[in-house]
Amino acid sequence: MQFRLKHVGLLTLLFALLFTLGACASNKETGTSTLDQIKQRDKLIAGVKYDTRLFGYKDPNTGQVEGFDVDIAKALAKKILGDENKIELKEVTSSTRIPMLKNGDIDIIIATMTITDERKQEIDFSDVYYHAGQSLLVHKDSPIKGIDDLAGKKVIGVKGSTSVKNIREKAPQADVLEYPDYAQAFAALRSNKGDALTTDNVILMGMHQEDPNYVLVGGLFTDEPYGIGIRKGDETFVNYVNDFLKELKDSGEYRELYMKWFNEEPPANQ
Ligand code: GLU
């Protein structure tokens, strides 16, 4: 009796161990792609911004989340599942998007995310789907005209963005204030908590549209190629998403979306 109980105990332990190992395994180790998981679930779970006009923005009046990134996510849901509504959008910020992808909360990140070598250590990226560049937003009466005027000034940025890292390098004399998201960052600029806000030109453009008293200055001082973030080691899904982006461009749908959100033709390199 005692002998059998010991065996049952050992077996349970073995199963528990196998189960834990299975749960920890990455896509690469198990051989299953996120693509299979999406098909099984019959729904794509996309991490998008809720506070970034033109890319991913939750309209407080309608409750709808919309933007260029959101439309790309819907087009991907349509390609995978035949219906753009088979999608669940989850809010990510610049600092939550990579952890949320890694722990399986979302299938992909489509959220104004620059492809960088540092981020490539943690996740994989699709091909570039948008080219942005970092700039500055200031009140229209501000004396600040570019990065050379930032010494001793308070510059607002968002935690987890490339923008705060870059500005520390480009304007080491500036005092950088980090906020959790772009809504709070812009609110801080408007209530004079800082002298300038820095991030990608297109994000600043959305803020300028919201309040034309704030204007872009200083041109572009970095290159920010946006990619779709995918869990590491899932070559199947990376290839699938790259094919999808190519089809989107070849079919003219990319151009349509670009015109819809940015009111201009996409440049030749997009
Ligand atoms: N594209 C930059 C980045 O990936 C800034 C925009 C953002 O914070 O999402 O960090």
PDB file of N, CA and C in Angstrom, residues 130-191:
ATOM      1  N   TYR A 130       6.133  51.338 -41.727  1.00  0.00           N
ATOM      2  CA  TYR A 130       5.977  52.794 -41.684  1.00  0.00           C
ATOM      3  C   TYR A 130       7.313  53.407 -41.260  1.00  0.00           C
ATOM      4  N   HIS A 131       7.670  54.535 -41.891  1.00  0.00           N
ATOM      5  CA  HIS A 131       8.917  55.228 -41.513  1.00  0.00           C
ATOM      6  C   HIS A 131       8.591  56.534 -40.797  1.00  0.00           C
ATOM      7  N   ALA A 132       8.961  56.617 -39.517  1.00  0.00           N
ATOM      8  CA  ALA A 132       8.783  57.871 -38.788  1.00  0.00           C
ATOM      9  C   ALA A 132      10.149  58.410 -38.402  1.00  0.00           C
ATOM     10  N   GLY A 133      10.154  59.560 -37.750  1.00  0.00           N
ATOM     11  CA  GLY A 133      11.396  60.143 -37.244  1.00  0.00           C
ATOM     12  C   GLY A 133      11.062  60.986 -36.021  1.00  0.00           C
ATOM     13  N   GLN A 134      12.011  61.068 -35.100  1.00  0.00           N
ATOM     14  CA  GLN A 134      11.742  61.789 -33.856  1.00  0.00           C
ATOM     15  C   GLN A 134      11.806  63.306 -34.057  1.00  0.00           C
ATOM     16  N   SER A 135      10.931  64.004 -33.345  1.00  0.00           N
ATOM     17  CA  SER A 135      10.903  65.460 -33.437  1.00  0.00           C
ATOM     18  C   SER A 135      10.475  66.048 -32.087  1.00  0.00           C
ATOM     19  N   LEU A 136      10.198  67.343 -32.079  1.00  0.00           N
ATOM     20  CA  LEU A 136       9.819  68.035 -30.830  1.00  0.00           C
ATOM     21  C   LEU A 136       8.492  68.757 -31.025  1.00  0.00           C
ATOM     22  N   LEU A 137       7.706  68.790 -29.945  1.00  0.00           N
ATOM     23  CA  LEU A 137       6.461  69.562 -29.948  1.00  0.00           C
ATOM     24  C   LEU A 137       6.570  70.617 -28.853  1.00  0.00           C
ATOM     25  N   VAL A 138       6.314  71.870 -29.222  1.00  0.00           N
ATOM     26  CA  VAL A 138       6.387  72.963 -28.240  1.00  0.00           C
ATOM     27  C   VAL A 138       5.190  73.892 -28.441  1.00  0.00           C
ATOM     28  N   HIS A 139       4.937  74.749 -27.454  1.00  0.00           N
ATOM     29  CA  HIS A 139       3.901  75.768 -27.626  1.00  0.00           C
ATOM     30  C   HIS A 139       4.351  76.703 -28.738  1.00  0.00           C
ATOM     31  N   LYS A 140       3.421  77.234 -29.496  1.00  0.00           N
ATOM     32  CA  LYS A 140       3.808  78.046 -30.662  1.00  0.00           C
ATOM     33  C   LYS A 140       4.617  79.294 -30.282  1.00  0.00           C
ATOM     34  N   ASP A 141       4.513  79.761 -29.045  1.00  0.00           N
ATOM     35  CA  ASP A 141       5.297  80.940 -28.617  1.00  0.00           C
ATOM     36  C   ASP A 141       6.636  80.560 -27.968  1.00  0.00           C
ATOM     37  N   SER A 142       6.948  79.279 -27.957  1.00  0.00           N
ATOM     38  CA  SER A 142       8.168  78.831 -27.274  1.00  0.00           C
ATOM     39  C   SER A 142       9.429  79.304 -28.000  1.00  0.00           C
ATOM     40  N   PRO A 143      10.482  79.646 -27.241  1.00  0.00           N
ATOM     41  CA  PRO A 143      11.750  80.008 -27.884  1.00  0.00           C
ATOM     42  C   PRO A 143      12.502  78.790 -28.435  1.00  0.00           C
ATOM     43  N   ILE A 144      12.057  77.581 -28.052  1.00  0.00           N
ATOM     44  CA  ILE A 144      12.766  76.363 -28.503  1.00  0.00           C
ATOM     45  C   ILE A 144      12.491  76.120 -29.991  1.00  0.00           C
ATOM     46  N   LYS A 145      13.576  75.999 -30.743  1.00  0.00           N
ATOM     47  CA  LYS A 145      13.423  75.792 -32.194  1.00  0.00           C
ATOM     48  C   LYS A 145      14.037  74.470 -32.664  1.00  0.00           C
ATOM     49  N   GLY A 146      14.761  73.801 -31.740  1.00  0.00           N
ATOM     50  CA  GLY A 146      15.386  72.537 -32.132  1.00  0.00           C
ATOM     51  C   GLY A 146      16.142  71.940 -30.961  1.00  0.00           C
ATOM     52  N   ILE A 147      16.810  70.786 -31.190  1.00  0.00           N
ATOM     53  CA  ILE A 147      17.461  70.105 -30.066  1.00  0.00           C
ATOM     54  C   ILE A 147      18.606  70.908 -29.431  1.00  0.00           C
ATOM     55  N   ASP A 148      19.150  71.869 -30.183  1.00  0.00           N
ATOM     56  CA  ASP A 148      20.243  72.665 -29.598  1.00  0.00           C
ATOM     57  C   ASP A 148      19.755  73.645 -28.531  1.00  0.00           C
ATOM     58  N   ASP A 149      18.446  73.837 -28.452  1.00  0.00           N
ATOM     59  CA  ASP A 149      17.900  74.799 -27.470  1.00  0.00           C
ATOM     60  C   ASP A 149      17.399  74.116 -26.202  1.00  0.00           C
ATOM     61  N   LEU A 150      17.753  72.846 -25.997  1.00  0.00           N
ATOM     62  CA  LEU A 150      17.137  72.101 -24.886  1.00  0.00           C
ATOM     63  C   LEU A 150      17.946  72.091 -23.586  1.00  0.00           C
ATOM     64  N   ALA A 151      19.159  72.652 -23.604  1.00  0.00           N
ATOM     65  CA  ALA A 151      19.988  72.627 -22.381  1.00  0.00           C
ATOM     66  C   ALA A 151      19.246  73.301 -21.222  1.00  0.00           C
ATOM     67  N   GLY A 152      19.151  72.598 -20.101  1.00  0.00           N
ATOM     68  CA  GLY A 152      18.492  73.150 -18.922  1.00  0.00           C
ATOM     69  C   GLY A 152      16.966  73.160 -19.004  1.00  0.00           C
ATOM     70  N   LYS A 153      16.423  72.636 -20.107  1.00  0.00           N
ATOM     71  CA  LYS A 153      14.950  72.620 -20.278  1.00  0.00           C
ATOM     72  C   LYS A 153      14.383  71.273 -19.869  1.00  0.00           C
ATOM     73  N   LYS A 154      13.087  71.282 -19.543  1.00  0.00           N
ATOM     74  CA  LYS A 154      12.400  70.036 -19.194  1.00  0.00           C
ATOM     75  C   LYS A 154      11.761  69.456 -20.452  1.00  0.00           C
ATOM     76  N   VAL A 155      12.181  68.228 -20.787  1.00  0.00           N
ATOM     77  CA  VAL A 155      11.629  67.590 -21.983  1.00  0.00           C
ATOM     78  C   VAL A 155      10.809  66.367 -21.565  1.00  0.00           C
ATOM     79  N   ILE A 156       9.558  66.358 -22.007  1.00  0.00           N
ATOM     80  CA  ILE A 156       8.632  65.281 -21.647  1.00  0.00           C
ATOM     81  C   ILE A 156       8.715  64.150 -22.671  1.00  0.00           C
ATOM     82  N   GLY A 157       8.717  62.912 -22.167  1.00  0.00           N
ATOM     83  CA  GLY A 157       8.696  61.750 -23.063  1.00  0.00           C
ATOM     84  C   GLY A 157       7.916  60.634 -22.405  1.00  0.00           C
ATOM     85  N   VAL A 158       7.827  59.485 -23.088  1.00  0.00           N
ATOM     86  CA  VAL A 158       7.076  58.352 -22.542  1.00  0.00           C
ATOM     87  C   VAL A 158       8.025  57.201 -22.210  1.00  0.00           C
ATOM     88  N   LYS A 159       7.802  56.655 -21.036  1.00  0.00           N
ATOM     89  CA  LYS A 159       8.592  55.532 -20.517  1.00  0.00           C
ATOM     90  C   LYS A 159       8.564  54.353 -21.507  1.00  0.00           C
ATOM     91  N   GLY A 160       9.718  53.794 -21.752  1.00  0.00           N
ATOM     92  CA  GLY A 160       9.786  52.626 -22.635  1.00  0.00           C
ATOM     93  C   GLY A 160       9.891  52.975 -24.110  1.00  0.00           C
ATOM     94  N   SER A 161       9.916  54.268 -24.443  1.00  0.00           N
ATOM     95  CA  SER A 161      10.019  54.654 -25.858  1.00  0.00           C
ATOM     96  C   SER A 161      11.481  54.867 -26.240  1.00  0.00           C
ATOM     97  N   THR A 162      11.753  54.746 -27.537  1.00  0.00           N
ATOM     98  CA  THR A 162      13.092  55.055 -28.031  1.00  0.00           C
ATOM     99  C   THR A 162      13.366  56.545 -27.846  1.00  0.00           C
ATOM    100  N   SER A 163      12.287  57.332 -27.865  1.00  0.00           N
ATOM    101  CA  SER A 163      12.414  58.796 -27.829  1.00  0.00           C
ATOM    102  C   SER A 163      13.160  59.291 -26.586  1.00  0.00           C
ATOM    103  N   VAL A 164      12.871  58.692 -25.414  1.00  0.00           N
ATOM    104  CA  VAL A 164      13.547  59.174 -24.190  1.00  0.00           C
ATOM    105  C   VAL A 164      15.028  58.796 -24.215  1.00  0.00           C
ATOM    106  N   LYS A 165      15.311  57.625 -24.759  1.00  0.00           N
ATOM    107  CA  LYS A 165      16.718  57.204 -24.866  1.00  0.00           C
ATOM    108  C   LYS A 165      17.478  58.138 -25.809  1.00  0.00           C
ATOM    109  N   ASN A 166      16.856  58.351 -26.987  1.00  0.00           N
ATOM    110  CA  ASN A 166      17.521  59.181 -28.003  1.00  0.00           C
ATOM    111  C   ASN A 166      17.770  60.600 -27.510  1.00  0.00           C
ATOM    112  N   ILE A 167      16.773  61.173 -26.820  1.00  0.00           N
ATOM    113  CA  ILE A 167      16.920  62.589 -26.428  1.00  0.00           C
ATOM    114  C   ILE A 167      18.001  62.731 -25.370  1.00  0.00           C
ATOM    115  N   ARG A 168      18.165  61.705 -24.544  1.00  0.00           N
ATOM    116  CA  ARG A 168      19.240  61.766 -23.530  1.00  0.00           C
ATOM    117  C   ARG A 168      20.607  61.807 -24.215  1.00  0.00           C
ATOM    118  N   GLU A 169      20.698  61.122 -25.368  1.00  0.00           N
ATOM    119  CA  GLU A 169      21.965  61.145 -26.114  1.00  0.00           C
ATOM    120  C   GLU A 169      22.143  62.449 -26.871  1.00  0.00           C
ATOM    121  N   LYS A 170      21.054  62.907 -27.493  1.00  0.00           N
ATOM    122  CA  LYS A 170      21.168  64.075 -28.392  1.00  0.00           C
ATOM    123  C   LYS A 170      21.169  65.394 -27.637  1.00  0.00           C
ATOM    124  N   ALA A 171      20.526  65.413 -26.462  1.00  0.00           N
ATOM    125  CA  ALA A 171      20.476  66.654 -25.675  1.00  0.00           C
ATOM    126  C   ALA A 171      20.787  66.309 -24.216  1.00  0.00           C
ATOM    127  N   PRO A 172      22.051  65.954 -23.943  1.00  0.00           N
ATOM    128  CA  PRO A 172      22.401  65.463 -22.603  1.00  0.00           C
ATOM    129  C   PRO A 172      22.180  66.494 -21.490  1.00  0.00           C
ATOM    130  N   GLN A 173      22.062  67.751 -21.842  1.00  0.00           N
ATOM    131  CA  GLN A 173      21.868  68.796 -20.818  1.00  0.00           C
ATOM    132  C   GLN A 173      20.406  69.000 -20.459  1.00  0.00           C
ATOM    133  N   ALA A 174      19.518  68.301 -21.189  1.00  0.00           N
ATOM    134  CA  ALA A 174      18.086  68.473 -20.919  1.00  0.00           C
ATOM    135  C   ALA A 174      17.665  67.594 -19.744  1.00  0.00           C
ATOM    136  N   ASP A 175      16.597  68.016 -19.070  1.00  0.00           N
ATOM    137  CA  ASP A 175      16.055  67.248 -17.957  1.00  0.00           C
ATOM    138  C   ASP A 175      14.854  66.456 -18.518  1.00  0.00           C
ATOM    139  N   VAL A 176      14.986  65.132 -18.597  1.00  0.00           N
ATOM    140  CA  VAL A 176      13.938  64.334 -19.257  1.00  0.00           C
ATOM    141  C   VAL A 176      12.912  63.836 -18.227  1.00  0.00           C
ATOM    142  N   LEU A 177      11.639  64.136 -18.469  1.00  0.00           N
ATOM    143  CA  LEU A 177      10.554  63.691 -17.577  1.00  0.00           C
ATOM    144  C   LEU A 177       9.785  62.574 -18.274  1.00  0.00           C
ATOM    145  N   GLU A 178       9.691  61.408 -17.629  1.00  0.00           N
ATOM    146  CA  GLU A 178       9.029  60.270 -18.276  1.00  0.00           C
ATOM    147  C   GLU A 178       7.615  60.065 -17.743  1.00  0.00           C
ATOM    148  N   TYR A 179       6.646  59.975 -18.660  1.00  0.00           N
ATOM    149  CA  TYR A 179       5.242  59.713 -18.302  1.00  0.00           C
ATOM    150  C   TYR A 179       4.857  58.323 -18.810  1.00  0.00           C
ATOM    151  N   PRO A 180       3.790  57.736 -18.237  1.00  0.00           N
ATOM    152  CA  PRO A 180       3.425  56.362 -18.629  1.00  0.00           C
ATOM    153  C   PRO A 180       2.853  56.230 -20.045  1.00  0.00           C
ATOM    154  N   ASP A 181       2.189  57.272 -20.545  1.00  0.00           N
ATOM    155  CA  ASP A 181       1.635  57.168 -21.904  1.00  0.00           C
ATOM    156  C   ASP A 181       1.539  58.556 -22.535  1.00  0.00           C
ATOM    157  N   TYR A 182       1.133  58.576 -23.823  1.00  0.00           N
ATOM    158  CA  TYR A 182       1.144  59.846 -24.555  1.00  0.00           C
ATOM    159  C   TYR A 182       0.032  60.792 -24.135  1.00  0.00           C
ATOM    160  N   ALA A 183      -1.087  60.250 -23.656  1.00  0.00           N
ATOM    161  CA  ALA A 183      -2.174  61.123 -23.195  1.00  0.00           C
ATOM    162  C   ALA A 183      -1.682  61.936 -22.002  1.00  0.00           C
ATOM    163  N   GLN A 184      -1.041  61.254 -21.066  1.00  0.00           N
ATOM    164  CA  GLN A 184      -0.541  61.946 -19.867  1.00  0.00           C
ATOM    165  C   GLN A 184       0.631  62.867 -20.213  1.00  0.00           C
ATOM    166  N   ALA A 185       1.442  62.457 -21.153  1.00  0.00           N
ATOM    167  CA  ALA A 185       2.587  63.287 -21.559  1.00  0.00           C
ATOM    168  C   ALA A 185       2.093  64.607 -22.172  1.00  0.00           C
ATOM    169  N   PHE A 186       1.092  64.506 -23.046  1.00  0.00           N
ATOM    170  CA  PHE A 186       0.587  65.720 -23.704  1.00  0.00           C
ATOM    171  C   PHE A 186      -0.136  66.610 -22.686  1.00  0.00           C
ATOM    172  N   ALA A 187      -0.880  65.976 -21.781  1.00  0.00           N
ATOM    173  CA  ALA A 187      -1.556  66.754 -20.728  1.00  0.00           C
ATOM    174  C   ALA A 187      -0.516  67.507 -19.898  1.00  0.00           C
ATOM    175  N   ALA A 188       0.629  66.870 -19.638  1.00  0.00           N
ATOM    176  CA  ALA A 188       1.693  67.512 -18.856  1.00  0.00           C
ATOM    177  C   ALA A 188       2.272  68.708 -19.610  1.00  0.00           C
ATOM    178  N   LEU A 189       2.455  68.564 -20.918  1.00  0.00           N
ATOM    179  CA  LEU A 189       2.983  69.689 -21.703  1.00  0.00           C
ATOM    180  C   LEU A 189       1.998  70.857 -21.671  1.00  0.00           C
ATOM    181  N   ARG A 190       0.705  70.516 -21.824  1.00  0.00           N
ATOM    182  CA  ARG A 190      -0.319  71.574 -21.871  1.00  0.00           C
ATOM    183  C   ARG A 190      -0.493  72.260 -20.519  1.00  0.00           C
ATOM    184  N   SER A 191      -0.105  71.581 -19.437  1.00  0.00           N
ATOM    185  CA  SER A 191      -0.215  72.259 -18.141  1.00  0.00           C
ATOM    186  C   SER A 191       1.166  72.759 -17.678  1.00  0.00           C
TER     187      SER A 191
END
